[in-house]
Amino acid sequence: MAGLKDIRNRISSVKSTKQITSAMKMVAAAKLKKAQDRVLQIRPYADKMRDVLAEVSSSLDKNHASCYGEVRKVEKVLVVLMASNRGLCGGFNSNICKKAMAHVKENYPAQLEKGNVKFICLGKKAYDFILKQKFEIVAHSEEIFDKLNFATAAEIAEPIMKDFVDGKYDKVDLIYNSFKNAASQEQKVEPFLPFTIEAGEGAKKSDYIFEPTVDKIVDDMIPKSMKIQFFKSVLDSFAAEQGAR
C-alpha cells in the first residue's frame, strides 16, 4: 500500500501534468482557428482546380498521357505518413499509425514481404512509430509543421513526384488525419500517384480555343494541382491535431 509521501508526490505530479495540458490546450485553441480557416479555404480551391483540369483535359488528344499518370504494375510503394511532433493529443497519433499499418498489410502484402514498402514520415511521432516497425524511412521532417506554407510542402512533394517519374515507385499514398471539426478527425488514405483526373459535379466538357496548346496547359497544371493536393493534406493534418489537442 502506498505511503502518505507517495500519495503526496502523486498528487503533485498530477497537478503539474494538469498545468502542462491546460497550457497546451490554450495554445492549441489559439492555433486551431487559424488552421481551420486555412484548410477550409484551400479545399474549395483544390476542388475547383481539379474541375478545371478535368474540363481542360476533355479536349486532350486521346494519345496524350502525363508522366505523372502512368499506371504501372505495383512493385514498389511509398507511403507518406503524417502525424504530430508531440503527444498529449488523445488518439491522434496512434489511430493514424494503426491506419497506416492496416492499409499496407491489406493492400500491399506481396510488396511488404519483399521489403518494397517505404515511408516518408512527417512528424516525430510518425517517425518513431515506423522506426519501431522496422520499415525503411527514406525521408522525414519534423520542421514542416513549424513553418507550414505551400513552399515548404512543395519542397517535399517535388522529389516524390520526380521519383515516381523515374520509376523509383509505382504507387504513392498519403495517410493523414482529415479535419472534420474541432471534436473529430477522420483517418484518410489518399492516392497521390499515379495522378488521376476526376471531375467533380461542377466540371463539364470544354469547347475553348487554347493558347498555348491544351497539352502544354494540362502538363503545367498537373504538377501544380498535385502540390496543392499535398499541401491540403498537410494543412488537414495540422488542423486535426489542434482540434485533438
Backbone as a ProteinNet text record, in pm:
[ID]
protein_1_A
[PRIMARY]
MAGLKDIRNRISSVKSTKQITSAMKMVAAAKLKKAQDRVLQIRPYADKMRDVLAEVSSSLDKNHASCYGEVRKVEKVLVVLMASNRGLCGGFNSNICKKAMAHVKENYPAQLEKGNVKFICLGKKAYDFILKQKFEIVAHSEEIFDKLNFATAAEIAEPIMKDFVDGKYDKVDLIYNSFKNAASQEQKVEPFLPFTIEAGEGAKKSDYIFEPTVDKIVDDMIPKSMKIQFFKSVLDSFAAEQGAR
[TERTIARY]
85.2	0	88.7	49.3	129.3	129.2	245.9	256.8	207.9	197.9	148.1	237.2	368.6	461.9	441.9	420.2	396.4	268.7	165.9	37.9	54	128.5	150.9	229.9	331.3	410.2	322.1	232.8	142	47.8	-5.5	-94.6	-20.5	103.3	185.2	212.8	239.5	267.6	145.7	29.2	-94.9	-124.9	-102	-125.1	-32.4	93.9	190	147.3	104.2	56.8	-65	-153.5	-273.5	-237.1	-136.5	-92.9	-35.6	42	102.6	-4.5	-97.4	-201.3	-295.6	-319.6	-405	-338.6	-207.2	-133.3	-133.7	-114.5	-116	-253.4	-357.3	-493.7	-517.3	-468.4	-484.2	-409.1	-287.6	-208.1	-276.7	-326.8	-393.8	-520.2	-593.3	-716.1	-685.4	-572.8	-532.4	-491.6	-423.8	-378.8	-492.2	-593.2	-698.7	-775.1	-812.9	-893.7	-822.7	-694.7	-617.8	-600.9	-569	-550.3	-680.6	-791.2	-922.2	-957.2	-933.3	-962.6	-880.7	-754.1	-666.3	-712.4	-747	-785.2	-922.1	-1013.1	-1145.5	-1138.7	-1036.8	-1019.6	-955.7	-860.9	-789.6	-871.8	-964.7	-1043	-1120.7	-1201.7	-1273.4	-1179.7	-1063.9	-966.3	-910.7	-873.4	-819.8	-924.1	-1049	-1157.4	-1184.2	-1183.1	-1209.2	-1096.5	-974	-862	-873.6	-920.1	-944	-1050.8	-1157.3	-1265.6	-1215.9	-1137.3	-1082	-991	-908.3	-816.4	-892.9	-1000	-1081.9	-1149.7	-1195.1	-1261.4	-1164.9	-1047	-945.9	-900.3	-886.7	-838.6	-935.9	-1061.2	-1159.9	-1129.4	-1045.7	-1007.9	-873.9	-813.8	-684.4	-695.2	-586.2	-574.2	-571.2	-640.3	-650.9	-514.5	-420.7	-288	-195.5	-239.9	-155.1	-166.5	-52.9	-52.2	51.2	15	107	201.8	325	422.8	382.2	297.4	252	130.1	73.6	-45.4	-19.3	106.8	140.2	104.7	17.1	-23.6	65.6	137.5	229.4	191.5	247.7	230.9	295	220.6	267.3	367	493.2	600.9	661.5	676.1	739.9	643.8	624.7	524	590	542.4	585	461.9	471.9	363.3	411.9	336.8	366.9	273.5	329.9	251.1	268.1	155.2	156.8	100.7	178.2	133.1	177	204.8	246.3	386.6	439.2	571.6	564.3	446.9	432.7	309.9	307.1	193.8	90.3	19.6	-86.6	-194.5	-234.2	-343	-437.9	-465	-559.2	-507.2	-597.2	-560.6	-515.4	-483.2	-447.3	-334.9	-226	-109.7	-128.2	-175	-188.7	-289.4	-398.4	-501.6	-451.4	-376.1	-329.6	-217.9	-136.5	-30.1	-90.5	-193.3	-262.8	-329.2	-385	-448	-345.4	-226.6	-120.5	-81.4	-64.7	-26.2	-135	-260.1	-371.4	-380.7	-359.7	-367.1	-257.8	-136.5	-23.3	-40.6	-79.1	-94.5	-209.5	-314.4	-431.1	-410.3	-344.7	-335.4	-202.4	-95.3	35.3	107.5	42.2	108.6	229.8	219.2	331.2	449.8	421.4	528.1	591.8	509.8	556.7	654.3	619.6	703.5	839.3	841.8	967.4	1046.7	990.5	1058.3	1048.2	942.4	927.3	827.8	796.8	711.9	799.5	809.3	893.6	808.8	864.3	788	860.4	780.7	824.6	739.4	804	733.2	734.9	616.6	604	554.7	639.8	607.9	690.3	737.3	824.8	754.5	625.7	552.9	538.4	523.1	518	653.3	760.5	896.1	927.2	894.8	922.3	846.8	721.8	639.6	692.8	721.6	768.4	907	987.8	1120.5	1108.2	1013.2	991	939.9	865.7	812.7	917.2	1035.4	1149.7	1124.7	1046.4	1031.1	1138.9	1169.8	1269.6	1206.9	1271.6	1226.7	1321.9	1270.2	1356.1	1376.2	1282.5	1295.2	1197.6	1229.2	1133.6	1154.6	1047.6	1054.4	973	1033.3	963.6	937.3	1013	1005.6	887.9	829.2	726	608.9	573.7	459.6	495.1	625.1	667.4	668	688	687.6	597.8	469	372.6	323.5	380	334.3	347.8	298.1	295.7	436.8	530	667.3	732.1	711	768.9	710.8	578.1	512.7	558.8	574.3	617	758.4	844.2	981.4	983	882.2	872.1	803.5	702.5	625.4	706.6	789.1	861.7	952.7	1035.6	1118.6	1034.8	920.6	831.8	781.8	740.1	690.7	800.6	922.1	1035.2	1069.1	1067.5	1098	996.6	871.4	769.6	796	824.8	853.1	976.3	1075.5	1198.3	1180.7	1063.1	1035.9	1079.8	1114.2	1158.6	1041.4	920.9	798.7	689.8	603.6	490.6	360.3	360.8	239.2	280.4	211.2	236.7	103.2	93.9	-27.8	2.7	-93.9	-86	-180	-131.4	-214.9	-208	-324.5	-327.3	-464.3	-468.5	-594.7	-658.6	-780.1	-852.2	-937.7	-932.6	-1007.2	-1155.2	-1241.2	-1386.4	-1441.8	-1414	-1447.4	-1356.2	-1375.8	-1286.1	-1292.2	-1398.4	-1416.4	-1384.1	-1368.5	-1348.7	-1256.6	-1184.6	-1095.7	-1125.2	-1091.7	-1113	-979.5	-945.1	-821.1	-840.9	-755.4	-777	-657.3	-686.4	-584.9	-616.4	-523	-547.8	-442.2	-481.6	-383.5	-322.3	-191.3	-121.9	-66.1	-4.3	49.5	19.4	-13.9	-27.6	-144.8	-129.6	-229	-345.5	-465.8	-584.6	-667.7	-724.8	-808	-954	-1012.9	-1152.3	-1231.6	-1334.6	-1416.4	-1516.9	-1536	-1640.9	-1773.6	-1873.4	-2007	-2009.8	-1920.2	-1922.7	-1847.9	-1776.9	-1695	-1780.2	-1740.8	-1811	-1711.5	-1751.5	-1660.6	-1643.4	-1520.2	-1491.9	-1494	-1518.2	-1517.4	-1445.2	-1318.2	-1240.2	-1132.3	-1081.4	-960.5	-845.6	-745.6	-639.6	-513.7	-451.4	-323.2	-240.7	-129.6	-69.3	-156.7	-100.1	-177.9	-236.8	-345.5	-410.4	-317	-232.1	-136.3	-40.8	9.2	102.6	34.3	-89.4	-163.3	-184.4	-227.2	-251.6	-121.7	-14.6	114.3	166.2	130.9	170.1	79.2	-47.6	-145	-134	-100.5	-99.3	-3.1	125.5	214.6	170.3	112.8	63.8	-52.9	-142.4	-257.2	-212	-109.2	-59	3.3	77.5	139.8	33.6	-72.3	-183.4	-251.5	-270.5	-329.2	-243.7	-112.6	-20.9	-27	-25.2	-31.1	-161.3	-270.6	-401.5	-399.4	-335.7	-328.4	-251.8	-140.3	-60.7	-139	-208.9	-292.5	-402.2	-463.1	-567.8	-514.5	-397.9	-337.7	-308.1	-256.5	-221.8	-346.1	-451.8	-577.2	-640.4	-635.3	-689.6	-613.9	-481.8	-400.7	-442.8	-462.6	-501.3	-639.1	-728.7	-861.1	-850.6	-767	-749	-682.8	-589.1	-516.4	-603.8
-120.2	0	125.2	223.7	344.7	424	479.9	562	703.3	782.2	919.3	1004.1	983.3	1059.4	1027.4	898.3	858.3	921.7	925	983.6	1132.9	1201.6	1345.3	1370.4	1286.3	1300.6	1279.1	1182.5	1153	1270.1	1327.5	1443.6	1559.8	1582.8	1690.8	1667.4	1541	1506.7	1529.6	1490.3	1508.1	1656.7	1737.1	1881.1	1944	1899.6	1951.3	1913.8	1789.2	1743.4	1823.5	1852.5	1930	2070.1	2131.4	2264.5	2261.3	2157.1	2144.5	2124.6	2033.2	2004.5	2123	2198	2317.2	2422.2	2438.9	2534.1	2490.3	2359.3	2307.2	2325	2308.2	2325.7	2469.9	2565.3	2706.3	2740.2	2688.4	2713.6	2652.6	2527.3	2458.4	2531.7	2585.1	2659.4	2784.8	2848.6	2968.7	2934.7	2820.2	2779.9	2723	2665.4	2594.2	2683.6	2801.8	2890.1	2922.7	2957.7	2990.8	2868.3	2753.2	2629.7	2586.2	2600.2	2564	2652.2	2782.2	2875.8	2841.5	2807.4	2777.2	2652.4	2547.6	2423.5	2436.4	2512.3	2531.2	2621	2706.3	2792.7	2719.2	2628.4	2561.9	2449.1	2390.3	2277.5	2315.2	2421.8	2456.7	2495.4	2555.8	2592.5	2466.6	2368.4	2242.3	2169.3	2168.4	2101.6	2170.5	2303.7	2379	2358.7	2351.9	2329.6	2192.6	2093.4	1960.4	1966.4	2043	2056.2	2122.6	2229.7	2300	2207.2	2131.5	2038.1	1931.1	1881	1778.9	1836.5	1961.9	2026.9	2049.1	2099.5	2123.1	1990.4	1888.1	1757.7	1690.2	1731.3	1671.3	1703.4	1806.5	1844.1	1784.7	1704.4	1644.7	1539.4	1526	1413.2	1283.9	1181.2	1055.8	989.3	1017	955.7	1030.4	1148	1226.2	1171.4	1147.3	1093.9	1168.8	1197.8	1266	1164.9	1208	1119.6	1089.9	1176.4	1155.4	1061.8	1029.9	945.9	804.7	769.7	637.6	527.7	438.7	326.9	207.2	162.8	50.5	-60.9	-177.4	-285.3	-242	-255.1	-204.1	-300.6	-262.9	-341.1	-267.1	-134.1	-53.3	56.3	61.9	151.2	249.9	373.5	475.4	525.6	528.6	579	704.5	812.9	936.7	941.6	923.2	918.7	1049.1	1110.5	1239.1	1222.8	1264.7	1264.1	1396.7	1397.5	1522.1	1506.3	1615.8	1612.4	1579.2	1601.3	1580.8	1495.1	1441.6	1361.3	1446.6	1385.3	1451.3	1510.4	1432.7	1476.3	1358.9	1284.6	1172.7	1063.5	1011.5	903.3	950.7	1079	1137.4	1060.2	1036.7	969.9	819.2	756.7	610.3	564.3	639.2	600	605.2	711	723.3	623.3	593.1	493.4	353.8	322.2	194.1	185.7	297.3	302.6	273.8	329.5	308.5	161.3	98.5	-43	-131.1	-102.3	-180.8	-166.2	-45	-17.9	-93.4	-87.3	-153.3	-304.7	-361.7	-507.4	-558.5	-479	-521	-505.8	-396.7	-365	-401.5	-414.3	-441.4	-556.8	-669.9	-780.9	-836	-847.8	-901.6	-806.1	-676.9	-576.8	-569	-588.2	-585.4	-699.7	-815.6	-934.3	-918.7	-847.2	-826	-706.4	-633.9	-515.1	-396.1	-392.2	-285.9	-178.7	-171.1	-63.8	28.7	153.6	251.1	368.7	444.8	551.6	685	791	926.4	968.8	1010.5	1043.1	1194.2	1250.7	1391.9	1397.9	1448.1	1449.2	1345.2	1381.2	1293.2	1163.5	1172.4	1053.9	951.2	998.2	906.7	839.3	918	864.3	759.4	790	696.7	565.3	575.2	454.4	365.7	425.4	347.4	289.4	362	312.2	185	183.9	64.8	-54	-22.4	-129.1	-183.2	-117.8	-161.2	-151.9	-51.3	-22.2	77.9	79.9	175	313.5	410.6	550.2	624.6	670.5	735.8	883.5	941.4	1082.6	1110.3	1211	1252.2	1399.6	1463	1605	1632.7	1701	1746.3	1896.7	1965.3	2111.6	2161.5	2073.6	2119.7	2185.2	2135.1	2190.9	2319.8	2347.7	2473.1	2587.2	2551.3	2651.4	2599.6	2600	2536.3	2634.3	2621.5	2701.9	2619.2	2674.3	2599.4	2564.6	2658.8	2636.2	2519.6	2511.5	2403.1	2268	2264.2	2140.2	2099.3	2197.1	2168	2110.5	2154.1	2101	1951.3	1904.9	1762.2	1687.7	1750.1	1684.6	1665.4	1761.7	1757.3	1635	1601.7	1480.3	1352.9	1348.7	1232.5	1217.4	1327.6	1326.5	1285.5	1335.7	1300.7	1152.2	1100.3	958	868.4	910.6	832.1	831.7	948	958.8	875.6	873.7	797.4	646.5	606.4	463.2	408.9	496.9	451.1	393	448	397.4	383.3	285.7	264.7	317.5	341.1	387	469.9	582.3	668.5	701.7	677.9	706.6	806.5	894.9	986.7	935.9	927.6	883.4	989.9	1044.2	1156	1166.9	1245.1	1276.6	1395.4	1375.5	1483.2	1558.4	1688.5	1772.1	1775.1	1735.4	1745	1862.7	1863.5	1976.5	1967.8	2059.9	2065.4	1939.8	1863.4	1746.5	1614	1612.8	1483.8	1495.4	1386.8	1374.8	1242.4	1237.9	1115.3	1067.6	941.7	886.3	860.5	917.2	916.8	859	775.8	726.2	784.7	859.8	930.5	893.1	837.4	808.7	939.5	942.3	1062.3	1040.4	925.1	887.7	740.4	702.4	787.8	884.2	997.3	1103.8	1072.4	1083.6	1061.9	1189.4	1218.2	1337.6	1296.2	1338.5	1306.3	1435.3	1445.4	1565.9	1563.2	1678.9	1691.5	1722.4	1754.3	1780.5	1905.3	1999.4	2125	2121	2012.3	2005.7	1971.3	2025.1	1994.6	1995.8	1940.6	1935.6	2076.2	2111.3	2246.7	2253.3	2373.2	2398.5	2530.9	2532.3	2654.6	2646.2	2762.9	2770.3	2798.2	2709.7	2719	2782	2865.3	2925.5	2935.7	2864.4	2771.1	2646.4	2538.4	2419.1	2360.7	2286.8	2224.9	2124.4	2056	1961.5	2032.9	2147.9	2225.8	2276.3	2322.3	2373	2262.8	2146.8	2034.7	1989.2	1979.9	1936.7	2034.2	2162.1	2261.8	2256.8	2226.8	2229	2107.9	1992.2	1869.1	1877.4	1912.6	1921.3	2026.2	2136.9	2239.4	2185.2	2113.8	2054.6	1952.5	1874.7	1773.8	1837.7	1945.3	2013.4	2075.2	2126.2	2181.5	2070.4	1954.4	1838.8	1798	1796.5	1758.8	1860.8	1987.7	2094.6	2088.3	2061	2048	1935.3	1825.6	1712.1	1748.8	1822	1862.8	1961.7	2055.6	2150.5	2078.4	1979	1898.3	1832.6	1770.6	1701.6	1797.3	1914.8	2012.3	2064	2094	2142	2033.1	1908.8	1796	1778.5	1800.2	1787.4	1889.5	2013.4	2118.1	2090.6	2037.6	2000.1	1887.6	1788.9	1675.4	1718.9	1811.7	1854.3	1937.9
0	0	0	-79.4	-92.7	36.5	71.7	190.7	164.7	270	259.2	168.3	177.5	93.3	-54.7	-85.4	-224.5	-278.8	-194.3	-236.1	-262.9	-174.3	-194.1	-322.7	-349	-472.2	-595.4	-581.9	-693.7	-718.8	-612	-625.6	-691.5	-646.2	-702.6	-850.7	-884.9	-1024.6	-1113.5	-1062.2	-1139.6	-1158.8	-1053.7	-1065.3	-1169.5	-1171.1	-1269.8	-1411.5	-1429.3	-1560.5	-1604.4	-1508.2	-1539.4	-1588.5	-1524.8	-1566.3	-1708.4	-1736.5	-1870.3	-1976.9	-1949.9	-2050	-2068.4	-1960.6	-1971.5	-2059.8	-2041.2	-2124.1	-2270.6	-2292.3	-2429.5	-2493	-2413.7	-2464.1	-2509.2	-2430	-2465.4	-2593.3	-2606.2	-2727	-2848.9	-2833.6	-2943.8	-2985.1	-2887	-2917	-2997.4	-2963.3	-3037.3	-3180.2	-3197.1	-3330.5	-3415.5	-3348.2	-3419.8	-3516.2	-3471.4	-3555.5	-3686.2	-3676.6	-3796.7	-3885.4	-3823.4	-3900.7	-3967.4	-3895.3	-3950.1	-4069.1	-4055.8	-4165.8	-4289.9	-4269.9	-4384.1	-4458.7	-4384.8	-4451.2	-4517.5	-4456.9	-4516.6	-4640.2	-4646.2	-4762.9	-4879.7	-4849.6	-4959	-5021.3	-4947.1	-5000	-5125.9	-5125.2	-5249	-5363	-5328.4	-5431.4	-5497.7	-5415.5	-5468.6	-5552.1	-5504.2	-5577.2	-5711.1	-5709.5	-5833.2	-5933.4	-5885.7	-5976.1	-6041.8	-5965	-6021.2	-6130.1	-6104.8	-6203	-6331.3	-6314.3	-6431.3	-6509.6	-6437.6	-6501.9	-6578.6	-6517.9	-6584.6	-6708.6	-6697.8	-6810.8	-6926.2	-6893.6	-6997.3	-7058.7	-6975.7	-7022.2	-7118	-7113.8	-7204.3	-7350.2	-7371.9	-7508.4	-7550.9	-7464.2	-7495.3	-7604.4	-7675.8	-7767.3	-7686.5	-7732.9	-7658.7	-7637.7	-7724.2	-7713.7	-7617.7	-7571.6	-7481.5	-7339.4	-7275.8	-7140.1	-7056.4	-6933.1	-6842.8	-6779.9	-6756.4	-6691.6	-6547.4	-6490.6	-6353	-6345.8	-6459.7	-6461.6	-6511.1	-6531	-6584.2	-6483.9	-6526.2	-6440.7	-6469.9	-6367.3	-6381.8	-6285.7	-6308.3	-6212.2	-6080.3	-5972.6	-5844.1	-5781.4	-5790.6	-5729.2	-5609.5	-5623.9	-5520	-5473.2	-5342.9	-5284.2	-5188.3	-5193.9	-5098	-5023.3	-4891.2	-4807.4	-4735.4	-4748.6	-4676.8	-4556.3	-4438	-4314.2	-4237.8	-4203.9	-4133.1	-3992.3	-3894.3	-3754.8	-3692.3	-3562.1	-3497.7	-3438.4	-3389.1	-3326.6	-3177.9	-3117.4	-2973.7	-2944.2	-2823.4	-2779.3	-2708	-2613.9	-2537.4	-2627.8	-2727.9	-2816.9	-2843	-2737.1	-2747.8	-2840	-2921.6	-3012.7	-3149.3	-3161.1	-3290.6	-3358.9	-3286.9	-3346.3	-3358.5	-3252.1	-3253.9	-3358.8	-3374.6	-3471.5	-3614.5	-3648.5	-3786.8	-3815.6	-3715.8	-3734.6	-3753.2	-3675.4	-3692	-3829.2	-3873.4	-4005.8	-4114.7	-4099.9	-4199	-4205.7	-4089.6	-4086.2	-4147.2	-4112.7	-4165.9	-4317.7	-4366.5	-4510.6	-4585.7	-4534.7	-4600.9	-4602.2	-4488	-4478.6	-4565.2	-4577.5	-4654.7	-4805.3	-4846.4	-4989.2	-5054.2	-4974.8	-5033.5	-4962.9	-4942.7	-4871.3	-4945.7	-5078.7	-5157.1	-5155.3	-5171.6	-5169.3	-5030.1	-4928.6	-4790.4	-4764.6	-4816.8	-4797.7	-4864.3	-4977.2	-5048.9	-4996.3	-4900.5	-4848.2	-4941.2	-5022.7	-5121.9	-5079.8	-4951.6	-4899.4	-4815.6	-4856.7	-4787.5	-4740	-4646.9	-4583	-4586.9	-4598.7	-4565.6	-4447	-4339.5	-4215.7	-4191.1	-4175.9	-4140.5	-3996.6	-3908.4	-3766.1	-3691.3	-3574.2	-3495.6	-3454.8	-3422	-3377.4	-3490	-3612.5	-3727.3	-3746.1	-3733.7	-3749.1	-3642.9	-3517.5	-3407.7	-3426	-3469.4	-3485.8	-3597.8	-3713.4	-3828.5	-3800.7	-3725.4	-3688.6	-3604.8	-3513.6	-3429.5	-3511.1	-3618.5	-3703.4	-3799.9	-3799.8	-3881.3	-4032.5	-4072.5	-4215	-4256.3	-4385	-4434.5	-4445.6	-4386	-4392.5	-4485.7	-4599.1	-4698.3	-4667.5	-4592.6	-4554	-4440.3	-4360.1	-4257.5	-4226.4	-4180.9	-4148.5	-4022.7	-3929.2	-3809.3	-3816.4	-3901.5	-3907.5	-3991.4	-4073.6	-4167.3	-4095.4	-3975.9	-3903.7	-3831.3	-3817.6	-3756.6	-3858.7	-3984.1	-4090.8	-4203.1	-4174.2	-4263.1	-4369.4	-4489.5	-4603	-4730	-4839.5	-4965	-5012.3	-4998	-5045.4	-4971.7	-4841	-4761.3	-4801.5	-4822.3	-4864.8	-5004.8	-5093.7	-5230.8	-5234.5	-5141.7	-5134.7	-5104.9	-5031.7	-5001.5	-5115.2	-5174.7	-5280.7	-5409.2	-5444.2	-5572	-5586.4	-5486.5	-5500.5	-5512.2	-5443.7	-5453.6	-5596.7	-5655.5	-5793.5	-5890.8	-5867.4	-5953.9	-5943	-5820.7	-5800.4	-5869.8	-5871.6	-5941.8	-6092.1	-6147.4	-6290.9	-6327.3	-6239	-6263.7	-6242.3	-6196.5	-6177.7	-6043.7	-5951	-5819	-5739.6	-5764.4	-5701.3	-5806.8	-5785.2	-5876.2	-5817.3	-5687.6	-5618.9	-5498	-5479.6	-5363.9	-5298.8	-5167.5	-5091.7	-4981	-4955.5	-4841.5	-4733.1	-4609.8	-4498.3	-4389.3	-4354.2	-4260	-4192.4	-4086.6	-4020.6	-4091.6	-4139.8	-4206.8	-4105.3	-4109.4	-4014.7	-4052.3	-3957.2	-3976.6	-3896.9	-3768.9	-3681.9	-3559.9	-3466.2	-3351	-3264.9	-3279.3	-3192.7	-3261.1	-3391.4	-3458.7	-3578.6	-3603.1	-3718.5	-3788.1	-3915.2	-3993.3	-4048.7	-4021.4	-4076.3	-4225.7	-4305.7	-4450.5	-4524.8	-4625.4	-4718.2	-4854.3	-4910.2	-5035.7	-5138.7	-5252.4	-5358.2	-5409.5	-5420.7	-5469.6	-5609.9	-5630.2	-5761.2	-5787.7	-5909.2	-6027.7	-6016.1	-6080.8	-6074.7	-6168.9	-6115.6	-6198.5	-6200.6	-6314.9	-6329.8	-6314.2	-6203.9	-6176.5	-6166.8	-6248.1	-6249.6	-6135.9	-6072.7	-5972.5	-6038.7	-5958.1	-6012.1	-6099.6	-6070.7	-6144.7	-6277.2	-6304.5	-6426.4	-6546.8	-6662.5	-6786.3	-6901.2	-7013	-7127.3	-7185.9	-7215.9	-7263.5	-7415.3	-7463.7	-7607.3	-7630.1	-7589	-7593.5	-7701.3	-7736.7	-7818.8	-7721.8	-7720.2	-7620.2	-7678.4	-7599.2	-7633	-7505.5	-7490.2	-7586.7	-7603.1	-7645.6	-7675.2	-7547.1	-7561.5	-7446.5	-7377.9	-7456.4	-7398.9	-7304.1	-7346.5	-7264.1	-7137.4	-7149.5	-7033.5	-6930	-6976	-6884.9	-6818.8	-6897.4	-6842	-6736.2	-6750.1	-6649	-6526.8	-6550.1	-6440.9	-6348.1	-6403.3	-6323	-6204	-6224.5	-6106.7	-6005.7	-6052.2	-5959.4	-5877	-5944.5	-5875.9	-5772	-5805.3	-5712.7	-5588.5	-5607.8	-5493.7	-5403.2	-5463.8	-5384.3	-5305.8	-5369.5	-5301.9	-5182	-5200.9	-5092.8	-4979.5	-5015	-4915.5	-4836.5	-4905.5	-4840.1	-4737	-4770.1	-4678	-4550.7	-4567.3	-4451.8	-4365.1	-4429.7	-4356.2	-4280.1	-4345.5	-4283	-4155.6	-4166.2	-4052.9	-3937.6	-3972.1	-3868.8	-3796.8	-3872.7	-3812.9	-3726.3	-3774.8	-3697.4	-3565.9	-3570.3	-3448.6	-3343.3	-3386.8	-3291.3	-3231.7	-3313.2	-3263	-3161.8	-3189.8	-3099.3	-2967.9	-2980	-2860.2	-2768.3
[MASK]
+++++++++++++++++++++++++++++++++++++++++++++++++++++++++++++++++++++++++++++++++++++++++++++++++++++++++++++++++++++++++++++++++++++++++++++++++++++++++++++++++++++++++++++++++++++++++++++++++++++++++++++++++++++++++++++++++++++++++++++++++++++

